[in-house]
Coordinates of C-alpha atoms in Angstrom, one line a residue:
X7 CA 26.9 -14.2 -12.5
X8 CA 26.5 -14.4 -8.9
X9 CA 26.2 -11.7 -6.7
X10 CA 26.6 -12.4 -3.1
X11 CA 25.2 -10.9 -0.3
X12 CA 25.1 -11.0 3.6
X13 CA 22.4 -11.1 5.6
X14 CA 22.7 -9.9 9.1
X15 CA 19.7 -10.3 12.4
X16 CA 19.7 -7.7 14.6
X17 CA 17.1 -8.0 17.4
X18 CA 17.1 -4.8 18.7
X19 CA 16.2 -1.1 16.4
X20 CA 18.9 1.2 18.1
X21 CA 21.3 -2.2 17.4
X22 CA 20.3 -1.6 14.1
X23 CA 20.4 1.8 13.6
X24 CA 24.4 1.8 15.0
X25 CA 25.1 -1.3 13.1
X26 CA 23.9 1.2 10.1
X27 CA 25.8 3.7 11.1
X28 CA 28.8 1.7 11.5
X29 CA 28.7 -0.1 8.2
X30 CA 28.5 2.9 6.5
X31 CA 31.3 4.2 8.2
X32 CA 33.2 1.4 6.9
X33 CA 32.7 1.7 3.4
X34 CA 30.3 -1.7 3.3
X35 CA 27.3 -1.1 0.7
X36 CA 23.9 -1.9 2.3
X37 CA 21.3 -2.8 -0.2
X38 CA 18.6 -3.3 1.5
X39 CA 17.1 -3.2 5.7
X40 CA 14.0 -5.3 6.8
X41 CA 12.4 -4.3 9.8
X42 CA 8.9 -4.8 11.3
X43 CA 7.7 -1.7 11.6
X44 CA 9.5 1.8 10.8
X45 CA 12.7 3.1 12.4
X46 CA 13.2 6.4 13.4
X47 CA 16.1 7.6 11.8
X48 CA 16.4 4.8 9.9
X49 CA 16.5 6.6 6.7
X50 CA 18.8 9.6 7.5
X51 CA 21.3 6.8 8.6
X52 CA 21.6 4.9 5.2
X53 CA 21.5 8.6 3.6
X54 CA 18.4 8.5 1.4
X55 CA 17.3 11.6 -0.1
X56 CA 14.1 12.9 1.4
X57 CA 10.7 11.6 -0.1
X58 CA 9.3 14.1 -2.3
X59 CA 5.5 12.5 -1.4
X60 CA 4.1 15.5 0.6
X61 CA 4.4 17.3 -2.9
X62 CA 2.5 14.8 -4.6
X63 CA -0.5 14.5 -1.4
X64 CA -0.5 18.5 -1.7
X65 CA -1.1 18.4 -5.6
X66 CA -3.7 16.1 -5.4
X67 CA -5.4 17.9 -2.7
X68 CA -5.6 21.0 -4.8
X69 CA -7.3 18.8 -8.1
X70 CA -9.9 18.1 -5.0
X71 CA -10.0 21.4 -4.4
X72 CA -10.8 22.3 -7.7
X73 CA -12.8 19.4 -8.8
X74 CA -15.3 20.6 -5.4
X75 CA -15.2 24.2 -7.0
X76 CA -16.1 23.4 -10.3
X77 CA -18.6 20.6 -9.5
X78 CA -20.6 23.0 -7.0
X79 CA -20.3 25.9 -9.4
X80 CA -21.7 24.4 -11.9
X81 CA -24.0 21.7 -10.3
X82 CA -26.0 24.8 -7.8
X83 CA -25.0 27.7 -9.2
X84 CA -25.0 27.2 -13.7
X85 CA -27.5 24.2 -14.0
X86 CA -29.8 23.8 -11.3
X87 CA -29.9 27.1 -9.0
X88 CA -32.5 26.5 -5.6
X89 CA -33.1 29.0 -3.1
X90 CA -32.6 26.4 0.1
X91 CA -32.6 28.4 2.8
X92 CA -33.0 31.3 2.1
X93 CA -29.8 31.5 0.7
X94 CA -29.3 32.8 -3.0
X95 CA -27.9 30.7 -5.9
X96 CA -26.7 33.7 -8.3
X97 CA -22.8 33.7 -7.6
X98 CA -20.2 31.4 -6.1
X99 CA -18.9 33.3 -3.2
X100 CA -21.9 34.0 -2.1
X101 CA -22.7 30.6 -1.3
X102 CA -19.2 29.6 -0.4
X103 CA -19.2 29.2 3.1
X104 CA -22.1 26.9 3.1
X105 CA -20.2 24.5 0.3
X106 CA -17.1 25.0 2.6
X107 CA -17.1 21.6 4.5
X108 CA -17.7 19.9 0.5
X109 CA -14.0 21.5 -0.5
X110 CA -12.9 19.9 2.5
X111 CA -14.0 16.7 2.1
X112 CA -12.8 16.2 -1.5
X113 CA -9.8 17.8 -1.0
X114 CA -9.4 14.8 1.4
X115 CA -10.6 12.8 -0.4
X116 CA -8.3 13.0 -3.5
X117 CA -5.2 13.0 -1.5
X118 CA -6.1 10.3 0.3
X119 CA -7.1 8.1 -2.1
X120 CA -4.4 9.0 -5.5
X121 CA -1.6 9.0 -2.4
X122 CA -2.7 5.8 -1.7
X123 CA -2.3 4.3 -5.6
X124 CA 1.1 6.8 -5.6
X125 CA 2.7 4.3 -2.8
X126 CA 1.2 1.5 -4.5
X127 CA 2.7 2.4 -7.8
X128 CA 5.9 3.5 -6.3
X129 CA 6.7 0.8 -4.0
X130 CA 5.6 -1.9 -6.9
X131 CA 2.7 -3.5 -5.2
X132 CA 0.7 -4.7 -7.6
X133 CA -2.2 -7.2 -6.8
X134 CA -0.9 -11.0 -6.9
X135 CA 2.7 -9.9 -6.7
X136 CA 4.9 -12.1 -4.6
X137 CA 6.4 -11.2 -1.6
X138 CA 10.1 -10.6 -1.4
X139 CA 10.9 -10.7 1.9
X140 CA 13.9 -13.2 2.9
X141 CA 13.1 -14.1 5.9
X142 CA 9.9 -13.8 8.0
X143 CA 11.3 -13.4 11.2
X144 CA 11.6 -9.3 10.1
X145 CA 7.8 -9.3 10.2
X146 CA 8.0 -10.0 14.0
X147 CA 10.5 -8.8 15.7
X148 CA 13.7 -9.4 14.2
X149 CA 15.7 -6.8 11.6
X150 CA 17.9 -7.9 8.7
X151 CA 20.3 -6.1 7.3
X152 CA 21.5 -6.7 3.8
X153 CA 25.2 -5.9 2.6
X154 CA 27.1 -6.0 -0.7
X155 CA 29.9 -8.8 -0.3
X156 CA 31.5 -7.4 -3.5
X157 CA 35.3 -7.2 -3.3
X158 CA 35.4 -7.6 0.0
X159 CA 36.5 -11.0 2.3
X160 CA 33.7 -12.8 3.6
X161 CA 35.0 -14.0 6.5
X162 CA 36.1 -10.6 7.5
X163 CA 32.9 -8.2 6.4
X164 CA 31.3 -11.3 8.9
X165 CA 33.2 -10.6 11.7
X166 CA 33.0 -6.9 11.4
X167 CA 29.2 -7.6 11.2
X168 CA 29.4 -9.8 14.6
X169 CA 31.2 -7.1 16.2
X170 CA 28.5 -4.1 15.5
X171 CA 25.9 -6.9 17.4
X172 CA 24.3 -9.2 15.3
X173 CA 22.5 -12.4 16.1
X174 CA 22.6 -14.2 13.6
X175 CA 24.7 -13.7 9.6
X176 CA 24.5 -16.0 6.7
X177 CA 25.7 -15.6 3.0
X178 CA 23.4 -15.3 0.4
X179 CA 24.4 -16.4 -3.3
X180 CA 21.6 -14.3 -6.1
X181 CA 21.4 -15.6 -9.4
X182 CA 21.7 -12.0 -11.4
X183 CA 20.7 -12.2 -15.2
X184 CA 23.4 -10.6 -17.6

């Protein structure tokens, strides 16, 4: 079965974000928008839900957290206690303000780095993969805009697309396996 598809240039991001806003308003699906760098807006426009990755970042900041607790506790404070200093080894909180700027940095450094394999993982960029982008224009400076022909007439879901300001439409036959 083929599913066809529209794509539609815009050349401009507020051209896009009305063309968005338009479709929508007229009942078109969009599957899919291409754009060279991210669009303010963009995503309240086509009404996805909000991302739910500043949950995820704050989770693995407080695994750093604890790792940093737990390795300093028992690295200078179980195994190995020094005087350096001055300052005594014989509980945690005593100590904690000088291990302080170590919390930090591993709390950073967790979030940084699992948010970083979370987006990798979630967006399906895995090493070798192949690039689906369909046209490399959008890389640049042009933004594509891809709509659901379904039921609809062609020749009329083109001209509607014309009239909300693109450059440039073409149809798009996808080989779908059922």
């Amino acid at each position: 079965m083929a599913a066809k598809k529209i794509h539609a240039i815009y050349t401009d991001d507020d051209l896009l974000l009305q063309a968005v806003n338009q479709t929508r308003a007229a009942k078109y699906h969009i599957s899919e928008i291409f754009t060279p760098f991210p669009v303010h807006g963009l995503d309240h426009a086509l009404g996805l839900a909000p991302t739910r990755l500043a949950i995820t970042s704050f989770l693995y900041g407080l695994c750093g957290l604890t790792v940093a607790v737990l390795m300093m506790n028992y690295m200078m404070i179980q195994d190995w206690p020094q005087n350096i200093g001055g300052k005594p080894s014989f509980t945690f909180y005593q100590n904690m303000p000088t291990f302080i700027p170590i919390m930090f940095e591993l709390t950073v450094f967790f979030a940084g780095h699992l948010m970083v394999i979370t987006f990798y993982m979630r967006s399906k960029l895995w090493p070798f993969r192949k690039a689906e982008n369909p046209d490399p224009r959008t890389t640049d400076a042009h933004f594509l805009m891809e709509v659901d022909v379904d039921n609809h007439d062609v020749e009329t879901l083109s001209k509607f697309l014309y009239d909300t300001g693109a450059s440039e439409i073409s149809l798009i036959e996808n080989e779908q396996d059922h």
